[in-house]
Tab-separated table of N, CA and C in Angstrom:
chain	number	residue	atom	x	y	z
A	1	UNK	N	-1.878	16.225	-11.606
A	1	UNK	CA	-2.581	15.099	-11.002
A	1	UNK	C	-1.612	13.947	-10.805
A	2	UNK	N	-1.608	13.607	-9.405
A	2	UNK	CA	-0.797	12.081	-9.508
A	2	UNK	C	-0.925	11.491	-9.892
A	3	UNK	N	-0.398	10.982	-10.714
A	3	UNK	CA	-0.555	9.145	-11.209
A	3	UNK	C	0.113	7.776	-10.482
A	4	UNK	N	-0.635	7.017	-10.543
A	4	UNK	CA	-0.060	5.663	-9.721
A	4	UNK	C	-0.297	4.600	-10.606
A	5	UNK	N	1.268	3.826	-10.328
A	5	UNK	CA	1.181	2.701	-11.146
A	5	UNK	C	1.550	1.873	-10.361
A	6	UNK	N	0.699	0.446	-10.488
A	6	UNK	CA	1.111	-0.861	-9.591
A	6	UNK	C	1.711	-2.251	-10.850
A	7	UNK	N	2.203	-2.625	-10.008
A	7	UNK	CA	2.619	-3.982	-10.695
A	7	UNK	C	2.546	-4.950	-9.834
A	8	UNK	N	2.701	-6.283	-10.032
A	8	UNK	CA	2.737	-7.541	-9.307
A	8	UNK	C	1.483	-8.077	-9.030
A	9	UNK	N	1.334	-8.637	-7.685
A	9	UNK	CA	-0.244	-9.276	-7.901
A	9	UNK	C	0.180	-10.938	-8.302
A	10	UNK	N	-1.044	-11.250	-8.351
A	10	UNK	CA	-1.153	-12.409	-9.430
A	10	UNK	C	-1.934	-13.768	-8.409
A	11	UNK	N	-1.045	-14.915	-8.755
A	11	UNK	CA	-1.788	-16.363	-7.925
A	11	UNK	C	-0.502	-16.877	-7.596
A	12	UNK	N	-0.424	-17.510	-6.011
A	12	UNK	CA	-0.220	-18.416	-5.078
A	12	UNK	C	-0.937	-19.229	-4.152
A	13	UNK	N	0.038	-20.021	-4.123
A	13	UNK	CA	-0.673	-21.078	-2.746
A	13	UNK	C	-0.486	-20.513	-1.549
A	14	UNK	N	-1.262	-21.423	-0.798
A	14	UNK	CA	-1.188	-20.873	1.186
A	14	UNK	C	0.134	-20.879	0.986
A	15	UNK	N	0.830	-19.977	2.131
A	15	UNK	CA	2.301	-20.297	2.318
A	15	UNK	C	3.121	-19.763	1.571
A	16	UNK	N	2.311	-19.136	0.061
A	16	UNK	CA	3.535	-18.913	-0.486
A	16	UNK	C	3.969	-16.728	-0.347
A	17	UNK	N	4.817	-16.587	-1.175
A	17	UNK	CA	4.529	-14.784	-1.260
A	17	UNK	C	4.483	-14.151	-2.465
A	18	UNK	N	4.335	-13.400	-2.879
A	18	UNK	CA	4.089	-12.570	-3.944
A	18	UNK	C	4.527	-10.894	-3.188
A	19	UNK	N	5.024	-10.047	-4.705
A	19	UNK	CA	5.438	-8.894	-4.043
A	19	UNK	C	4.724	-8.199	-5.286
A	20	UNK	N	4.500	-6.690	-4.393
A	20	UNK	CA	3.384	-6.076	-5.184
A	20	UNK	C	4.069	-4.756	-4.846
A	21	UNK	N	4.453	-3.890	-6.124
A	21	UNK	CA	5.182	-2.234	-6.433
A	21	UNK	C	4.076	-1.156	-6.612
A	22	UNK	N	4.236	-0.208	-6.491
A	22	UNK	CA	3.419	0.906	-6.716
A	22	UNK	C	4.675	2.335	-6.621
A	23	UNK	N	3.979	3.234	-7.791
A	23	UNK	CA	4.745	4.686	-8.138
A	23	UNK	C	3.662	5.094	-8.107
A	24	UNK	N	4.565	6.249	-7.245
A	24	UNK	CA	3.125	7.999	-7.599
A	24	UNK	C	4.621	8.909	-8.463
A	25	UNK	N	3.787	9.445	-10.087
A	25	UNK	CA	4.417	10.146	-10.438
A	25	UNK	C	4.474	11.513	-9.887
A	26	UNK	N	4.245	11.656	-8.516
A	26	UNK	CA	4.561	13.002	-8.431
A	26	UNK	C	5.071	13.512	-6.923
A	27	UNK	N	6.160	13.685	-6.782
A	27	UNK	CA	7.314	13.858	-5.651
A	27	UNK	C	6.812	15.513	-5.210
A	28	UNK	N	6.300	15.094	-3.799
A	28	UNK	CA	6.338	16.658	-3.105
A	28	UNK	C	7.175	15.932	-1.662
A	29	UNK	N	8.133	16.956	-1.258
A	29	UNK	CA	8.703	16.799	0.246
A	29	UNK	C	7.588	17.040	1.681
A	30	UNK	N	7.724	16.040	2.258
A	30	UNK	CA	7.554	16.355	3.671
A	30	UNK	C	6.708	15.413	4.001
A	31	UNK	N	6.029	15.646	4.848
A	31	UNK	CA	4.960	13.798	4.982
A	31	UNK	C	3.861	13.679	4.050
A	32	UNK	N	3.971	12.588	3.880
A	32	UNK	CA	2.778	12.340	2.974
A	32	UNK	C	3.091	10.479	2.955
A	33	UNK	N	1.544	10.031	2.524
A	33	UNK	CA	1.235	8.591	2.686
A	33	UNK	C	1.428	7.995	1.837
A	34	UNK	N	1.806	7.070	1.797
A	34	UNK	CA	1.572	5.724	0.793
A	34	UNK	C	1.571	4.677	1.282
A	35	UNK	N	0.191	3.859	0.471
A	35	UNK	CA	0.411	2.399	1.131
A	35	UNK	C	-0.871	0.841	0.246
A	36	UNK	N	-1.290	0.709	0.445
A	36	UNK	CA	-2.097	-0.455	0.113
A	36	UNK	C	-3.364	-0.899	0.895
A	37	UNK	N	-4.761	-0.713	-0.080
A	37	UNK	CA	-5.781	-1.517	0.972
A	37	UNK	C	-6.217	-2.287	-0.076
A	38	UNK	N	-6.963	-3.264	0.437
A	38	UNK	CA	-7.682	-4.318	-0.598
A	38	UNK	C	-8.899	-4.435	-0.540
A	39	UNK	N	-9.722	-5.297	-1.191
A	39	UNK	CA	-11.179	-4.805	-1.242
A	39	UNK	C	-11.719	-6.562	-1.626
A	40	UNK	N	-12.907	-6.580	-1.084
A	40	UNK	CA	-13.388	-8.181	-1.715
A	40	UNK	C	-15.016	-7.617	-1.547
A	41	UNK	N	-15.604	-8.610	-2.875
A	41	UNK	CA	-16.832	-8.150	-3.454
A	41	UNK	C	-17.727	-7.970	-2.552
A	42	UNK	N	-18.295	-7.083	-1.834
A	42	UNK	CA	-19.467	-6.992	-0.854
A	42	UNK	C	-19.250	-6.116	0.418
A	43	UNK	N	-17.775	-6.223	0.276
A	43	UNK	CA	-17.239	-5.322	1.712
A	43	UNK	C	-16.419	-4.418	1.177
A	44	UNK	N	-16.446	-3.147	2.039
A	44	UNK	CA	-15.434	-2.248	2.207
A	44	UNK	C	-13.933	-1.917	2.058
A	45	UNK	N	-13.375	-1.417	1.608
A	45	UNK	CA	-11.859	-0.889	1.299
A	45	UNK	C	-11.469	-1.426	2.257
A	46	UNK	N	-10.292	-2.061	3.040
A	46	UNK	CA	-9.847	-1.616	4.394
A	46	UNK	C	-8.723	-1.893	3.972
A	47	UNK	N	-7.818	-1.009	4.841
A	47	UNK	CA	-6.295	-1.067	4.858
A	47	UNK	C	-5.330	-2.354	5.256
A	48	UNK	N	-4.425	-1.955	4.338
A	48	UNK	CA	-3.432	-3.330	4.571
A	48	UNK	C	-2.238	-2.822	5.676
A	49	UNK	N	-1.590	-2.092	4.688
A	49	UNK	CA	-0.256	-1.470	4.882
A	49	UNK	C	-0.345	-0.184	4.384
A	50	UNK	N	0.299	1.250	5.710
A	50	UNK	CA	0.253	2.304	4.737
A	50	UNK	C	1.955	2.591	5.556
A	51	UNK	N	2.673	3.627	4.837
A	51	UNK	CA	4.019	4.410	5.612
A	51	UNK	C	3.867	5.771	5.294
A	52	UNK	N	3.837	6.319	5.993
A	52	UNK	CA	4.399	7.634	5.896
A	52	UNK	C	6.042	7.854	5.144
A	53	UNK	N	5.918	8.589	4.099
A	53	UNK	CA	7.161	9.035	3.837
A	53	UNK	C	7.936	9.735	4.034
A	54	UNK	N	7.391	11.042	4.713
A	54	UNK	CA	8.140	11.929	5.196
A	54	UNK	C	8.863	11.485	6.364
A	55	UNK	N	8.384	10.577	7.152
A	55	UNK	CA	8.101	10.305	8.809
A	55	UNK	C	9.278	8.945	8.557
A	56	UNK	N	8.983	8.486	9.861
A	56	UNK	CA	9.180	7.126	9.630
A	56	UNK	C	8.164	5.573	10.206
A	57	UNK	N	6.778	6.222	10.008
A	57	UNK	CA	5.773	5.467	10.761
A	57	UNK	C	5.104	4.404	9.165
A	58	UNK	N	5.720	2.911	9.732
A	58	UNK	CA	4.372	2.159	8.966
A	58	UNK	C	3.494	1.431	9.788
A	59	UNK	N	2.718	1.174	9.274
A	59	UNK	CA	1.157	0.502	9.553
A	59	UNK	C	0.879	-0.909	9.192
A	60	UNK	N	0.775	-1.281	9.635
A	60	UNK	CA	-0.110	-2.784	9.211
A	60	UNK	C	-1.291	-3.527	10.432
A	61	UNK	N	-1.993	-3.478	9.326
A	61	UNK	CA	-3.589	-4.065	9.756
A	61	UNK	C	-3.013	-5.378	10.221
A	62	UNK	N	-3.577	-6.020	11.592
A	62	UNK	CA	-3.533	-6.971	12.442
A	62	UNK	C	-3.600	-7.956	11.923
A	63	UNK	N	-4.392	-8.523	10.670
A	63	UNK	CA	-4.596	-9.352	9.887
A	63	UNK	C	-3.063	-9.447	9.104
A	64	UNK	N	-2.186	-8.789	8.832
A	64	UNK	CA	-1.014	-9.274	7.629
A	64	UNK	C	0.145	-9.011	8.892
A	65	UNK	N	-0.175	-8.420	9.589
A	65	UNK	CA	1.480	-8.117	10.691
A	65	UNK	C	1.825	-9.320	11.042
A	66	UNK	N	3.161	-9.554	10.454
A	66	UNK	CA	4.232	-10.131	10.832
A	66	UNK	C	4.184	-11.358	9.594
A	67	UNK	N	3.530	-10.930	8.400
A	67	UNK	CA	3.522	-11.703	7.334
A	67	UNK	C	3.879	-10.615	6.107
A	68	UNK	N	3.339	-9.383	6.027
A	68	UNK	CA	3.583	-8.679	5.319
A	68	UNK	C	4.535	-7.447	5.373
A	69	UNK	N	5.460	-6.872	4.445
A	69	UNK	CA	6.623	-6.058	4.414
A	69	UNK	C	6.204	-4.833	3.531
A	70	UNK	N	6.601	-3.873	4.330
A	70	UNK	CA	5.661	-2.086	3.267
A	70	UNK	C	7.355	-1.646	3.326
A	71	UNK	N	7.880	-1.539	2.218
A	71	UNK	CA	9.175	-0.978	2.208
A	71	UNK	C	9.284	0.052	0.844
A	72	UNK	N	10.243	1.110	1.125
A	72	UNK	CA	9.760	2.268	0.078
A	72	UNK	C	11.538	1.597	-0.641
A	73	UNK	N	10.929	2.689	-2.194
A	73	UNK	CA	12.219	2.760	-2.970
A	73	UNK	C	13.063	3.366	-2.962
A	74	UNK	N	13.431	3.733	-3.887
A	74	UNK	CA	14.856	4.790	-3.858
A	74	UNK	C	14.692	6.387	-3.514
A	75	UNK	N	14.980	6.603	-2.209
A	75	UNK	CA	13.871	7.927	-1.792
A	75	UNK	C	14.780	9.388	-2.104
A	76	UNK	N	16.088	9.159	-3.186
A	76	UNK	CA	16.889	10.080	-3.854
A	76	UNK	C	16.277	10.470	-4.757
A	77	UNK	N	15.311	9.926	-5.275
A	77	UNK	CA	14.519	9.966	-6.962
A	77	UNK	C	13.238	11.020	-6.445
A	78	UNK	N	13.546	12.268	-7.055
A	78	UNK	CA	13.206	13.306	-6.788
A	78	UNK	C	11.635	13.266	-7.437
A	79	UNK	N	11.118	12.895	-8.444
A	79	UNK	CA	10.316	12.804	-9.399
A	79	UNK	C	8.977	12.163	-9.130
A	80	UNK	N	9.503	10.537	-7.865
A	80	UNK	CA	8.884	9.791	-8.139
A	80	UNK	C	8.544	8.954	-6.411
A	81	UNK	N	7.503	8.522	-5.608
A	81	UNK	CA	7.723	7.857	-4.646
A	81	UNK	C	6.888	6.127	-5.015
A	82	UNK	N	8.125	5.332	-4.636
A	82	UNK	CA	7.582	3.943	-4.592
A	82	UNK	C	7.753	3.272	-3.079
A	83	UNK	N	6.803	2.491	-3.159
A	83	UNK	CA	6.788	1.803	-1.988
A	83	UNK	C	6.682	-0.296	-2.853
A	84	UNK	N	7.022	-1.007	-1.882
A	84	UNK	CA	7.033	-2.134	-2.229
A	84	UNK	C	6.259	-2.969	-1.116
A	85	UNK	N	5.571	-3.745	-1.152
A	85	UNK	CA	4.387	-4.654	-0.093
A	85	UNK	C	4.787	-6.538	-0.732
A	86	UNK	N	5.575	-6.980	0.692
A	86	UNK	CA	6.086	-7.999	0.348
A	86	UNK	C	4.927	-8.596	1.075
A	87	UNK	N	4.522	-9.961	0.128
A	87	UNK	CA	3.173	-10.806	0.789
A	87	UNK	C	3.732	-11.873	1.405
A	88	UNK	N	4.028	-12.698	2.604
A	88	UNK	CA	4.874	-13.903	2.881
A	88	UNK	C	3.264	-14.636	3.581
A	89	UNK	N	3.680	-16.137	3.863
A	89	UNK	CA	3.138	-17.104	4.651
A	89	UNK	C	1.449	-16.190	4.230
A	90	UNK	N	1.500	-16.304	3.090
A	90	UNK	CA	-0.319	-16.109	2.024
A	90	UNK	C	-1.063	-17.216	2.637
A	91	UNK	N	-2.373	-16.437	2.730
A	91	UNK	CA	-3.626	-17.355	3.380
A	91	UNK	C	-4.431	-17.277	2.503
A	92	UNK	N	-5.422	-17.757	2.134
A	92	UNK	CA	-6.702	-17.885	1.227
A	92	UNK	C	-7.384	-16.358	1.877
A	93	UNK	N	-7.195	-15.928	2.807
A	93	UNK	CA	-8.505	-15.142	2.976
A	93	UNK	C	-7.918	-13.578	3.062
A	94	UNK	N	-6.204	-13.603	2.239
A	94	UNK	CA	-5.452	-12.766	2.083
A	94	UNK	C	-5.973	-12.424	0.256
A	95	UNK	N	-7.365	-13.291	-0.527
A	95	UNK	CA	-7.336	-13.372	-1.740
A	95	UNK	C	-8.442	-11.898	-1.946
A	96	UNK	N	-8.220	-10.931	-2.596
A	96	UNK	CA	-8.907	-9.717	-2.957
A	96	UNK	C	-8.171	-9.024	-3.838
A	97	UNK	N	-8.719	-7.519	-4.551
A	97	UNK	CA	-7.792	-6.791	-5.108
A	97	UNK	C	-7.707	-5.644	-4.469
A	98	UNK	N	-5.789	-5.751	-4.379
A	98	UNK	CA	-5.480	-4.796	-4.208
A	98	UNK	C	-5.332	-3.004	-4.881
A	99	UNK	N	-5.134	-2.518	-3.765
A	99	UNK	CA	-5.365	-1.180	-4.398
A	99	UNK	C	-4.284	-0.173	-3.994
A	100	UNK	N	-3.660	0.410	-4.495
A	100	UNK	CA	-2.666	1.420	-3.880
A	100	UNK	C	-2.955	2.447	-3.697
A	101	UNK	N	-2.675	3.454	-3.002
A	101	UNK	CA	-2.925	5.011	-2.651
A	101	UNK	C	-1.799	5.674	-1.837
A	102	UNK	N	-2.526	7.128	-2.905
A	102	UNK	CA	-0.994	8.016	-2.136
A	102	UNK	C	-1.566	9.152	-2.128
A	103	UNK	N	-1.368	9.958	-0.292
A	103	UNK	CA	-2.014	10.934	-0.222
A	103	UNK	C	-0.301	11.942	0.033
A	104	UNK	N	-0.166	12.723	-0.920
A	104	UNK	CA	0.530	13.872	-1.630
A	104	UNK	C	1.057	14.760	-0.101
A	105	UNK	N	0.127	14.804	0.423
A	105	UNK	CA	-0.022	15.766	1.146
A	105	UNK	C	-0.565	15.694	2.656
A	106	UNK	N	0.437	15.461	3.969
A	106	UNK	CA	-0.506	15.438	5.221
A	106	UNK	C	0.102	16.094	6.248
A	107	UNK	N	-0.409	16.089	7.346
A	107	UNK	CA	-0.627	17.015	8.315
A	107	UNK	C	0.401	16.727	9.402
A	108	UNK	N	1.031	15.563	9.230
A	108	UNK	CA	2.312	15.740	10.571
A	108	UNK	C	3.312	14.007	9.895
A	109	UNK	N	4.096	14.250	10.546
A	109	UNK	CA	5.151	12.950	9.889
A	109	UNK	C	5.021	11.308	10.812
A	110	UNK	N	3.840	11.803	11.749
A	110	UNK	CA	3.645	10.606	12.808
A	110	UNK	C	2.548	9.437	12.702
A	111	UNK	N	2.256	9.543	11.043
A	111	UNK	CA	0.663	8.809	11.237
A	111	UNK	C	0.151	8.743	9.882
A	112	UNK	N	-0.830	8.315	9.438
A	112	UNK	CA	-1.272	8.106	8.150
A	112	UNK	C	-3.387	7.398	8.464
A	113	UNK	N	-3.783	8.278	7.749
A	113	UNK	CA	-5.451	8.251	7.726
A	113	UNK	C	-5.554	6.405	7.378
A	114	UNK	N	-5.985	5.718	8.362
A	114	UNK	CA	-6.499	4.737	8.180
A	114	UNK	C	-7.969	3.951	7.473
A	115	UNK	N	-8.172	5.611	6.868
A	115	UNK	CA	-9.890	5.374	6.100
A	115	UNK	C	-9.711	5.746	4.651
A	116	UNK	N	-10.076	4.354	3.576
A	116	UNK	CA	-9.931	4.822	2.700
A	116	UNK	C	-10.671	6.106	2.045
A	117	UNK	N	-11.668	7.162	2.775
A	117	UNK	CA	-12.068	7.949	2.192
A	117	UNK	C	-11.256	9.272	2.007
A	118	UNK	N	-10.172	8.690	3.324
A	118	UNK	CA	-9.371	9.932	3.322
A	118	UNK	C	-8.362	10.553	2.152
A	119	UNK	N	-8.162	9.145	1.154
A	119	UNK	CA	-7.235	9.203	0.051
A	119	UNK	C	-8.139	9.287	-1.167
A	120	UNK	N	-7.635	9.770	-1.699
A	120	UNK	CA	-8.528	10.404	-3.336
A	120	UNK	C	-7.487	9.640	-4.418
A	121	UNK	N	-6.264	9.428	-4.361
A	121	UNK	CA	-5.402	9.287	-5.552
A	121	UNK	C	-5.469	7.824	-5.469
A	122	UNK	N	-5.603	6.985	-6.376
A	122	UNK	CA	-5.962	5.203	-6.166
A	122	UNK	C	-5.041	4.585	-7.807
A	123	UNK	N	-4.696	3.459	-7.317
A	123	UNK	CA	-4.159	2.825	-8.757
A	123	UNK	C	-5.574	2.123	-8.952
A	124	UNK	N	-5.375	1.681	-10.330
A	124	UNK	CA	-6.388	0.528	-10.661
A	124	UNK	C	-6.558	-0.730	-10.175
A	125	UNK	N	-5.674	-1.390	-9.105
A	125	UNK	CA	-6.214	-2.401	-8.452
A	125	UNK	C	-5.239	-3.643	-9.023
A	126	UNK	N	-4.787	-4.753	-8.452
A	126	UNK	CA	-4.380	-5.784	-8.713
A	126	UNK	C	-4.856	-6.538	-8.143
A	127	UNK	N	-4.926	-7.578	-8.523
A	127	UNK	CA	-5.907	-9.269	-8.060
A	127	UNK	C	-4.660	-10.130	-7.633
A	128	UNK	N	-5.077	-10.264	-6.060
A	128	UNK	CA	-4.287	-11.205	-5.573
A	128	UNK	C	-5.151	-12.618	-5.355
A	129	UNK	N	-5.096	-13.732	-5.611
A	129	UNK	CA	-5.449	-14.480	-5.415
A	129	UNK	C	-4.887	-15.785	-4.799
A	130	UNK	N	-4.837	-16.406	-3.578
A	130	UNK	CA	-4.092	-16.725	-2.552
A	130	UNK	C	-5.213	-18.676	-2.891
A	131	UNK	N	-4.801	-19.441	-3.519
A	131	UNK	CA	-5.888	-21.085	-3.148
A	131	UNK	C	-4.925	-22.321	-3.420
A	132	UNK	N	-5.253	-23.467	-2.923
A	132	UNK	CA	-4.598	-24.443	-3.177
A	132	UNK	C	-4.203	-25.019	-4.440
């Protein structure tokens, strides 16, 4: 079973950034997803940032493009895949918890399921909180 671990998170002001890590302990070759959606009390999962790892396709939801950075780790480390989600120029309505996911396993190196139902493997969530 994969495991995923996140770190970072936390509180800033408008304007400012915060950077948020995530590991899946478990390295299979060829495409497969990783990425970040967030969630706020009453509404739905929706995606932030996802990349394909095998591939070279990332994603970002219209809402964070050209504020937010999905960059992977050291992709020699046979064991382990990380990705990193840099938060810049934070808005208040960027404030929810985040969630990481990594789907192990997909179907071509050009794309990544934009629905969180499609991913089963989830970290426990970090609280970003973005106020004056």
């Amino acid at each position: 079973q994969v495991q995923i671990i996140e770190s970072g998170g936390g509180s800033a002001q408008p304007g400012g950034s915060l950077i948020l890590s995530c590991t899946a302990t478990k390295f299979l070759p060829g495409p497969r997803c990783m990425g970040w959606f967030r969630q706020v009390p009453g509404k739905d999962r929706e995606q932030v940032a996802l990349m394909n790892l095998g591939g070279s396709l990332t994603y970002y939801d219209d809402s964070v493009k050209g504020r937010f950075i999905l960059t992977r780790g050291n992709d020699r480390d046979t064991t382990k895949d990380t990705v990193y989600l840099e938060m810049n120029s934070l808005e208040p309505e960027d404030t929810a918890m985040y969630y990481c996911t990594f789907l192990g396993v997909y179907a071509d190196y050009y794309s990544c399921p934009r629905m969180s139902a499609a991913y089963v493997d989830w970290g426990q969530g970090t609280r970003v909180t973005v106020s004056a």
